[in-house]
Short mmCIF file of C-alpha atoms in Angstrom, two decimals:
data_model
loop_
_atom_site.label_atom_id
_atom_site.label_comp_id
_atom_site.label_asym_id
_atom_site.label_seq_id
_atom_site.Cartn_x
_atom_site.Cartn_y
_atom_site.Cartn_z
CA UNK A 1 84.38 93.06 63.72
CA UNK A 2 86.56 91.01 61.38
CA UNK A 3 89.90 90.38 63.03
CA UNK A 4 91.39 89.04 59.79
CA UNK A 5 91.49 92.50 58.26
CA UNK A 6 94.64 94.63 58.30
CA UNK A 7 97.39 95.55 60.65
CA UNK A 8 97.48 99.16 61.71
CA UNK A 9 93.81 100.12 61.88
CA UNK A 10 94.37 102.58 64.69
CA UNK A 11 98.09 102.86 64.17
CA UNK A 12 97.82 103.54 60.47
CA UNK A 13 95.37 106.31 61.21
CA UNK A 14 98.12 107.75 63.37
CA UNK A 15 100.60 107.43 60.55
CA UNK A 16 98.25 109.58 58.45
CA UNK A 17 97.04 111.52 61.43
CA UNK A 18 95.03 114.27 59.71
CA UNK A 19 92.37 114.33 62.42
CA UNK A 20 94.83 115.37 65.07
CA UNK A 21 94.11 119.06 64.67
CA UNK A 22 90.40 118.68 65.21
CA UNK A 23 88.78 117.77 68.52
CA UNK A 24 91.20 116.84 71.30
CA UNK A 25 94.95 116.34 71.32
CA UNK A 26 96.40 113.49 69.32
CA UNK A 27 93.61 111.25 68.04
CA UNK A 28 91.42 111.53 71.12
CA UNK A 29 87.77 112.53 71.19
CA UNK A 30 86.64 114.59 74.16
CA UNK A 31 82.98 114.48 73.14
CA UNK A 32 81.44 112.07 75.64
CA UNK A 33 78.19 114.01 76.34
CA UNK A 34 76.29 117.07 75.15
CA UNK A 35 75.87 118.13 78.79
CA UNK A 36 79.61 118.72 79.18
CA UNK A 37 79.97 120.08 75.64
CA UNK A 38 78.07 123.24 76.64
CA UNK A 39 80.74 124.14 79.22
CA UNK A 40 83.81 123.07 77.17
CA UNK A 41 84.05 119.96 79.40
CA UNK A 42 85.17 122.10 82.35
CA UNK A 43 84.96 120.47 85.78
CA UNK A 44 83.83 117.09 84.44
CA UNK A 45 85.49 114.95 87.13
CA UNK A 46 83.63 116.96 89.78
CA UNK A 47 80.20 117.16 88.08
CA UNK A 48 77.19 114.93 88.64
CA UNK A 49 74.57 116.12 86.13
CA UNK A 50 73.37 112.70 85.03
CA UNK A 51 74.51 109.11 84.40
CA UNK A 52 77.19 110.29 81.90
CA UNK A 53 79.31 111.48 84.85
CA UNK A 54 80.74 107.95 85.30
CA UNK A 55 82.74 108.18 82.04
CA UNK A 56 84.89 110.96 83.51
CA UNK A 57 84.76 109.95 87.20
CA UNK A 58 82.90 106.85 88.45
CA UNK A 59 82.99 108.15 92.04
CA UNK A 60 80.46 110.86 91.09
CA UNK A 61 77.74 108.20 90.74
CA UNK A 62 77.34 108.42 94.54
CA UNK A 63 75.79 111.87 93.93
CA UNK A 64 73.02 110.41 91.74
CA UNK A 65 69.73 109.10 93.11
CA UNK A 66 67.69 106.11 91.94
CA UNK A 67 68.17 104.71 88.45
CA UNK A 68 69.15 107.14 85.73
CA UNK A 69 69.57 106.82 81.98
CA UNK A 70 71.31 109.33 79.72
CA UNK A 71 71.54 109.05 75.94
CA UNK A 72 72.75 111.55 73.38
CA UNK A 73 74.84 112.37 70.35
CA UNK A 74 77.26 115.06 69.19
CA UNK A 75 77.64 116.14 65.57
CA UNK A 76 81.22 117.09 64.70
CA UNK A 77 82.00 119.14 61.59
CA UNK A 78 85.76 119.68 61.09
CA UNK A 79 86.91 122.06 58.37
CA UNK A 80 90.56 121.17 57.80
CA UNK A 81 92.64 122.18 54.77
CA UNK A 82 96.17 121.20 53.76
CA UNK A 83 98.25 123.25 51.33
CA UNK A 84 101.92 123.16 50.36
CA UNK A 85 104.66 122.45 47.84
CA UNK A 86 105.54 119.05 46.42
CA UNK A 87 109.10 118.30 45.35
CA UNK A 88 110.40 115.34 43.36
CA UNK A 89 114.08 114.40 43.49
CA UNK A 90 114.78 117.66 45.31
CA UNK A 91 113.02 119.93 42.79
CA UNK A 92 109.74 121.74 43.45
CA UNK A 93 107.20 120.60 40.88
CA UNK A 94 103.89 122.06 42.07
CA UNK A 95 101.80 123.66 44.79
CA UNK A 96 98.85 121.53 45.86
CA UNK A 97 95.85 121.86 48.19
CA UNK A 98 93.23 119.57 49.70
CA UNK A 99 90.12 121.10 51.29
CA UNK A 100 87.85 119.67 54.01
CA UNK A 101 89.94 116.53 54.37
CA UNK A 102 88.32 115.47 57.67
CA UNK A 103 84.81 114.05 57.43
CA UNK A 104 81.94 115.09 59.67
CA UNK A 105 80.59 112.49 62.09
CA UNK A 106 77.93 111.78 64.70
CA UNK A 107 79.30 110.51 68.03
CA UNK A 108 76.60 108.70 70.08
CA UNK A 109 76.67 107.78 73.77
CA UNK A 110 74.64 105.78 76.29
CA UNK A 111 74.85 105.65 80.10
CA UNK A 112 72.90 104.04 82.91
CA UNK A 113 73.48 104.30 86.67
CA UNK A 114 71.77 102.74 89.68
CA UNK A 115 72.01 103.69 93.34
CA UNK A 116 72.06 100.35 95.14
CA UNK A 117 71.90 101.84 98.64
CA UNK A 118 73.29 104.79 100.60
CA UNK A 119 76.88 103.66 100.04
CA UNK A 120 76.98 101.81 96.71
CA UNK A 121 76.22 102.72 93.09
CA UNK A 122 76.81 100.89 89.81
CA UNK A 123 76.70 101.96 86.20
CA UNK A 124 77.46 101.19 82.58
CA UNK A 125 78.89 103.54 79.96
CA UNK A 126 79.02 102.97 76.20
CA UNK A 127 80.89 105.74 74.43
CA UNK A 128 84.13 106.46 72.59
CA UNK A 129 87.49 108.14 73.17
CA UNK A 130 88.96 107.73 69.68
CA UNK A 131 87.71 108.27 66.14
CA UNK A 132 88.32 110.06 62.84
CA UNK A 133 87.80 109.90 59.09
CA UNK A 134 89.83 111.69 56.43
CA UNK A 135 90.00 111.47 52.68
CA UNK A 136 92.11 113.34 50.14
CA UNK A 137 91.17 113.20 46.47
CA UNK A 138 93.53 111.80 43.86
CA UNK A 139 94.15 115.32 42.53
CA UNK A 140 95.99 116.24 45.74
CA UNK A 141 99.66 115.71 44.98
CA UNK A 142 100.53 114.69 48.54
CA UNK A 143 98.58 111.42 48.51
CA UNK A 144 101.86 109.47 48.57
CA UNK A 145 101.94 110.41 52.28
CA UNK A 146 98.33 109.31 52.79
CA UNK A 147 95.02 109.61 50.91
CA UNK A 148 92.48 108.07 53.28
CA UNK A 149 92.02 107.03 56.90
CA UNK A 150 89.08 105.87 58.95
CA UNK A 151 88.96 104.87 62.58
CA UNK A 152 85.94 103.92 64.69
CA UNK A 153 86.08 102.80 68.31
CA UNK A 154 83.58 101.81 70.97
CA UNK A 155 84.26 101.56 74.69
CA UNK A 156 82.12 99.46 77.03
CA UNK A 157 82.77 100.60 80.58
CA UNK A 158 81.03 99.06 83.65
CA UNK A 159 81.66 101.02 86.87
CA UNK A 160 81.11 100.83 90.62
CA UNK A 161 81.24 103.59 93.24
CA UNK A 162 81.35 103.67 97.05
CA UNK A 163 80.51 106.55 99.39
CA UNK A 164 82.94 106.38 102.30
CA UNK A 165 81.30 109.20 104.25
CA UNK A 166 79.71 112.59 103.62
CA UNK A 167 83.04 113.96 102.38
CA UNK A 168 84.70 111.20 100.38
CA UNK A 169 83.67 108.84 97.58
CA UNK A 170 85.68 106.50 95.35
CA UNK A 171 84.92 104.68 92.12
CA UNK A 172 86.43 102.25 89.64
CA UNK A 173 85.65 100.63 86.32
CA UNK A 174 86.96 98.31 83.64
CA UNK A 175 87.18 99.40 80.01
CA UNK A 176 86.76 97.16 76.98
CA UNK A 177 87.90 99.06 73.89
CA UNK A 178 87.07 97.89 70.35
CA UNK A 179 88.39 99.63 67.24
CA UNK A 180 88.36 99.15 63.48
CA UNK A 181 89.48 101.18 60.49
CA UNK A 182 91.45 101.48 57.29
CA UNK A 183 94.35 103.50 55.92
CA UNK A 184 95.70 104.17 52.45
CA UNK A 185 98.43 106.03 50.59
CA UNK A 186 98.53 106.24 46.80
CA UNK A 187 100.31 107.80 43.84
CA UNK A 188 98.46 110.96 42.70
CA UNK A 189 96.37 110.88 39.54
CA UNK A 190 98.09 113.90 38.01
CA UNK A 191 101.69 113.90 39.21
CA UNK A 192 103.71 116.58 37.37
CA UNK A 193 106.54 115.67 35.04
CA UNK A 194 110.09 115.71 36.42
CA UNK A 195 111.79 115.98 33.03
CA UNK A 196 113.55 112.63 33.59
CA UNK A 197 112.05 110.17 31.10
CA UNK A 198 112.69 107.03 33.13
CA UNK A 199 111.13 108.54 36.28
CA UNK A 200 108.18 110.05 34.43
CA UNK A 201 107.41 106.76 32.65
CA UNK A 202 107.53 104.85 35.94
CA UNK A 203 105.31 107.31 37.81
CA UNK A 204 102.91 107.67 34.88
CA UNK A 205 102.30 103.93 34.74
CA UNK A 206 101.57 103.82 38.47
CA UNK A 207 99.27 106.86 38.77
CA UNK A 208 96.34 106.15 41.08
CA UNK A 209 97.86 102.90 42.38
CA UNK A 210 98.03 102.15 46.10
CA UNK A 211 101.40 102.52 47.74
CA UNK A 212 100.02 101.11 50.97
CA UNK A 213 96.54 100.03 52.01
CA UNK A 214 95.68 98.67 55.44
CA UNK A 215 92.47 97.78 57.27
CA UNK A 216 91.74 95.89 60.45
CA UNK A 217 90.49 95.80 64.01
CA UNK A 218 91.49 94.84 67.53
CA UNK A 219 90.24 95.00 71.13
CA UNK A 220 91.88 95.35 74.54
CA UNK A 221 91.18 96.02 78.21
CA UNK A 222 91.89 99.00 80.46
CA UNK A 223 90.64 100.45 83.73
CA UNK A 224 89.84 103.71 85.49
CA UNK A 225 89.84 105.02 89.06
CA UNK A 226 88.15 108.10 90.49
CA UNK A 227 87.64 109.96 93.72
CA UNK A 228 85.61 112.89 95.04
CA UNK A 229 86.13 115.19 98.02
CA UNK A 230 83.14 117.25 99.18
CA UNK A 231 85.03 120.03 100.98
CA UNK A 232 81.81 121.63 102.19
CA UNK A 233 78.29 122.18 100.93
CA UNK A 234 79.38 124.44 98.08
CA UNK A 235 82.80 123.18 97.01
CA UNK A 236 84.18 119.83 95.84
CA UNK A 237 87.13 118.35 94.01
CA UNK A 238 87.14 115.31 91.74
CA UNK A 239 90.03 113.28 90.33
CA UNK A 240 90.16 110.56 87.69
CA UNK A 241 92.83 108.33 86.16
CA UNK A 242 92.30 106.23 83.03
CA UNK A 243 94.93 103.58 82.31
CA UNK A 244 96.79 103.04 79.09
CA UNK A 245 95.24 100.44 76.77
CA UNK A 246 97.68 98.10 75.00
CA UNK A 247 96.62 96.93 71.55
CA UNK A 248 98.31 94.38 69.32
CA UNK A 249 96.86 95.00 65.89
CA UNK A 250 96.90 92.03 63.50
CA UNK A 251 95.96 91.62 59.86
CA UNK A 252 97.32 92.31 56.41
CA UNK A 253 99.06 95.04 54.44
CA UNK A 254 99.18 95.47 50.66
CA UNK A 255 100.33 97.89 47.97
CA UNK A 256 103.30 98.65 45.74
CA UNK A 257 105.68 99.33 48.63
CA UNK A 258 104.88 95.96 50.20
CA UNK A 259 105.08 94.04 46.89
CA UNK A 260 101.95 92.03 47.61
CA UNK A 261 99.74 90.99 50.51
CA UNK A 262 101.39 90.24 53.87
CA UNK A 263 100.18 89.28 57.34
CA UNK A 264 101.60 91.18 60.27
CA UNK A 265 101.06 92.98 63.54
CA UNK A 266 101.82 96.22 65.34
CA UNK A 267 101.89 97.11 69.03
CA UNK A 268 100.10 100.35 69.91
CA UNK A 269 99.42 101.83 73.33
CA UNK A 270 96.55 104.25 73.79
CA UNK A 271 97.99 106.59 76.43
CA UNK A 272 96.99 107.04 80.06
CA UNK A 273 95.06 110.17 81.04
CA UNK A 274 94.31 112.00 84.29
CA UNK A 275 92.04 114.86 85.36
CA UNK A 276 91.66 117.02 88.44
CA UNK A 277 88.53 119.15 88.55
CA UNK A 278 86.67 121.45 90.92
CA UNK A 279 83.09 122.67 91.38
CA UNK A 280 82.14 125.83 93.24
CA UNK A 281 78.55 126.94 94.01
CA UNK A 282 79.13 130.68 94.38
CA UNK A 283 75.49 131.78 94.76
CA UNK A 284 72.08 130.12 94.64
CA UNK A 285 72.13 130.54 90.87
CA UNK A 286 75.78 130.66 89.78
CA UNK A 287 78.35 127.86 89.84
CA UNK A 288 81.90 127.81 88.46
CA UNK A 289 83.89 124.73 87.52
CA UNK A 290 87.38 124.04 86.19
CA UNK A 291 89.55 121.16 84.92
CA UNK A 292 93.17 120.34 84.33
CA UNK A 293 93.78 117.31 82.09
CA UNK A 294 96.96 115.42 81.25
CA UNK A 295 97.57 112.82 78.54
CA UNK A 296 100.72 110.69 78.42
CA UNK A 297 101.44 111.28 74.74
CA UNK A 298 105.21 111.12 75.37
CA UNK A 299 104.77 107.34 75.39
CA UNK A 300 104.04 107.58 71.65
CA UNK A 301 107.59 107.73 70.27
CA UNK A 302 107.48 105.53 67.17
CA UNK A 303 105.43 103.10 65.11
CA UNK A 304 106.90 99.72 64.13
CA UNK A 305 105.20 96.97 62.17
CA UNK A 306 106.13 93.29 62.37
CA UNK A 307 105.58 91.79 58.90
CA UNK A 308 107.75 88.64 58.78
CA UNK A 309 107.05 87.73 55.15
CA UNK A 310 108.02 91.26 54.04
CA UNK A 311 110.91 91.98 56.36
CA UNK A 312 112.48 89.83 59.12
CA UNK A 313 113.11 92.85 61.37
CA UNK A 314 110.49 95.37 62.52
CA UNK A 315 109.58 97.87 59.81
CA UNK A 316 109.90 101.40 61.21
CA UNK A 317 106.78 103.19 60.02
CA UNK A 318 107.57 106.54 61.59
CA UNK A 319 109.47 108.26 64.38
CA UNK A 320 106.86 110.29 66.27
CA UNK A 321 108.53 111.81 69.37
CA UNK A 322 105.29 113.20 70.80
CA UNK A 323 105.06 115.19 74.03
CA UNK A 324 102.59 115.09 76.91
CA UNK A 325 99.45 117.12 76.31
CA UNK A 326 97.74 119.45 78.79
CA UNK A 327 94.21 120.86 78.71
CA UNK A 328 92.89 123.75 80.79
CA UNK A 329 89.15 124.45 81.01
CA UNK A 330 86.98 126.95 82.89
CA UNK A 331 83.18 126.94 82.83
CA UNK A 332 80.07 128.35 84.47
CA UNK A 333 76.47 127.26 85.03
CA UNK A 334 73.68 129.76 85.73
CA UNK A 335 70.28 128.56 86.98
CA UNK A 336 68.15 131.06 85.03
CA UNK A 337 64.82 129.63 86.25
CA UNK A 338 63.78 126.58 88.23
CA UNK A 339 63.63 124.67 84.94
CA UNK A 340 66.28 126.31 82.74
CA UNK A 341 70.06 126.30 83.31
CA UNK A 342 72.51 127.94 80.91
CA UNK A 343 76.17 126.99 80.56
CA UNK A 344 79.33 128.37 79.03
CA UNK A 345 83.00 127.47 78.99
CA UNK A 346 86.40 128.06 77.47
CA UNK A 347 89.28 125.59 77.12
CA UNK A 348 92.81 125.49 75.75
CA UNK A 349 94.36 122.28 74.41
CA UNK A 350 98.13 122.24 73.98
CA UNK A 351 99.70 120.44 71.05
CA UNK A 352 101.12 116.96 71.56
CA UNK A 353 103.93 117.54 69.07
CA UNK A 354 106.57 120.26 68.84
CA UNK A 355 107.26 122.35 65.74
CA UNK A 356 110.43 120.32 65.20
CA UNK A 357 108.50 117.07 64.75
CA UNK A 358 105.25 118.30 63.18
CA UNK A 359 104.72 116.92 59.68
CA UNK A 360 101.92 116.52 57.19
CA UNK A 361 101.17 113.13 58.69
CA UNK A 362 100.75 114.61 62.19
CA UNK A 363 99.36 118.17 61.84
CA UNK A 364 98.88 118.42 65.60
CA UNK A 365 98.40 121.96 66.92
CA UNK A 366 97.04 124.04 69.81
CA UNK A 367 93.27 124.52 70.03
CA UNK A 368 90.98 127.07 71.69
CA UNK A 369 87.44 126.01 72.65
CA UNK A 370 84.46 128.39 73.08
CA UNK A 371 81.25 126.73 74.27
CA UNK A 372 77.60 127.49 75.07
CA UNK A 373 74.89 125.18 76.37
CA UNK A 374 71.62 124.81 78.23
CA UNK A 375 69.67 122.29 80.26
CA UNK A 376 65.88 122.13 80.60
CA UNK A 377 63.99 120.18 83.29
CA UNK A 378 60.93 119.03 81.37
CA UNK A 379 59.48 117.16 84.35
CA UNK A 380 60.64 115.67 87.63
CA UNK A 381 61.91 112.63 85.70
CA UNK A 382 62.88 113.98 82.26
CA UNK A 383 65.47 116.60 81.30
CA UNK A 384 67.23 117.68 78.12
CA UNK A 385 70.66 119.21 77.46
CA UNK A 386 72.12 120.87 74.40
CA UNK A 387 75.60 122.22 73.70
CA UNK A 388 77.51 124.07 71.00
CA UNK A 389 81.28 124.51 70.64
CA UNK A 390 83.52 126.28 68.15
CA UNK A 391 87.19 125.29 68.09
CA UNK A 392 89.92 127.52 66.70
CA UNK A 393 92.87 125.40 65.52
CA UNK A 394 96.20 127.20 65.30
CA UNK A 395 97.78 127.16 61.84
CA UNK A 396 100.64 124.66 61.79
CA UNK A 397 103.55 124.15 59.41
CA UNK A 398 104.54 120.66 58.33
CA UNK A 399 107.20 118.79 56.38
CA UNK A 400 107.24 115.24 55.07
CA UNK A 401 109.54 113.19 52.87
CA UNK A 402 109.53 109.79 51.18
CA UNK A 403 112.83 107.93 50.99
CA UNK A 404 113.51 104.67 49.18
CA UNK A 405 116.69 102.86 50.24
CA UNK A 406 117.95 106.08 51.78
CA UNK A 407 117.36 108.13 48.62
CA UNK A 408 114.93 111.08 48.91
CA UNK A 409 112.26 110.61 46.25
CA UNK A 410 109.55 113.12 47.19
CA UNK A 411 108.79 115.71 49.85
CA UNK A 412 105.93 117.94 50.93
CA UNK A 413 106.27 121.27 52.76
CA UNK A 414 103.21 123.25 53.73
CA UNK A 415 100.71 123.94 56.48
CA UNK A 416 97.36 122.86 57.82
CA UNK A 417 94.61 125.31 58.71
CA UNK A 418 91.11 124.83 60.01
CA UNK A 419 88.41 124.96 62.61
CA UNK A 420 85.78 122.66 64.06
CA UNK A 421 82.24 123.19 65.24
CA UNK A 422 80.21 120.76 67.32
CA UNK A 423 76.56 120.58 68.38
CA UNK A 424 75.03 117.97 70.67
CA UNK A 425 71.84 116.95 72.45
CA UNK A 426 71.31 114.75 75.51
CA UNK A 427 68.17 113.26 77.07
CA UNK A 428 68.16 112.17 80.73
CA UNK A 429 65.54 110.17 82.63
CA UNK A 430 65.27 109.30 86.33
CA UNK A 431 63.30 106.26 87.47
#
């Protein structure tokens, strides 16, 4: 990754933020394995299906035998639309719409675990917690608030686990997070006339030009801790805590609003998360599992860029005022035959932003997950998993404005609507 690219790779994607109404709250991705996808990721911190368990709770590796490898991918297809009214100098000039602004993507994963002895286990996870891609065509009249954003991240996560006794296990890991992306905002190609000659001439000459364009990358370290309590043969509880990851994004920014190319930086913290989960084997064939997740989104209050050659004081990009997010999930696994297990789950993700602070740039909203999945034991060593999820995203209103030297120039008032569907496959092998 080229660290001489732009400032705000992740942070600028937040400033645009169109992916926030898709998979998980904020700009998180929950899709770490197709195994969990089939149960709406319910009970993950208490599950030990395969080597992927370490990404949600490293302590669960003490439930795995031998050496195990798990590899898979999830295809994500978001269908997100934005529609609303554009006003210039306080007057409504048009209604505009952008359809399917969030791009589809394939999210891969790889995990390996090894049971060293009766007490110790080690593992390595390569997956992602953050990612998105959005693009609005030049015919959408709201591109002055953002016309493109792309973010890709990879997390390399070595873990170790220790079995204290038959009831308790603990685990820990370090997290190396790498991210890169770009962000842009531009003047629309077909901005309506305001009736003011000077304004219309100025906007006409600049149609299609970048207001802001940013690209860049950064990397940082974090950690995670996990624990498991085997209450009895049929019931257990798992807990996991993943630390915040502090990024200092460096690079360049360009466009009309910056008056040229500038070097700069921005501090961004990826928030801490926690999960408590339970697993309950109710009969020989039926198991139930549940999760409660928390994300510290209230730490995301504003975005400020330090661009000394443009402005000696920090440039306030946006006041965010996000709130903590909570996720509730309930799932079930039914062992239909000795080889075939079927799964299902439902989850509810609360929005990380209130109606008061929701805008076009952060169309964050509540989400309802409905999931189905299956696992097939092909042989003693090889198994396959598949999962499907449909996410209902609650319609959300939004408002945005562009001020220059305190003077309101343009505004957008509308709503975002959409849904997401996901399908994934996972292959698991035991040595």
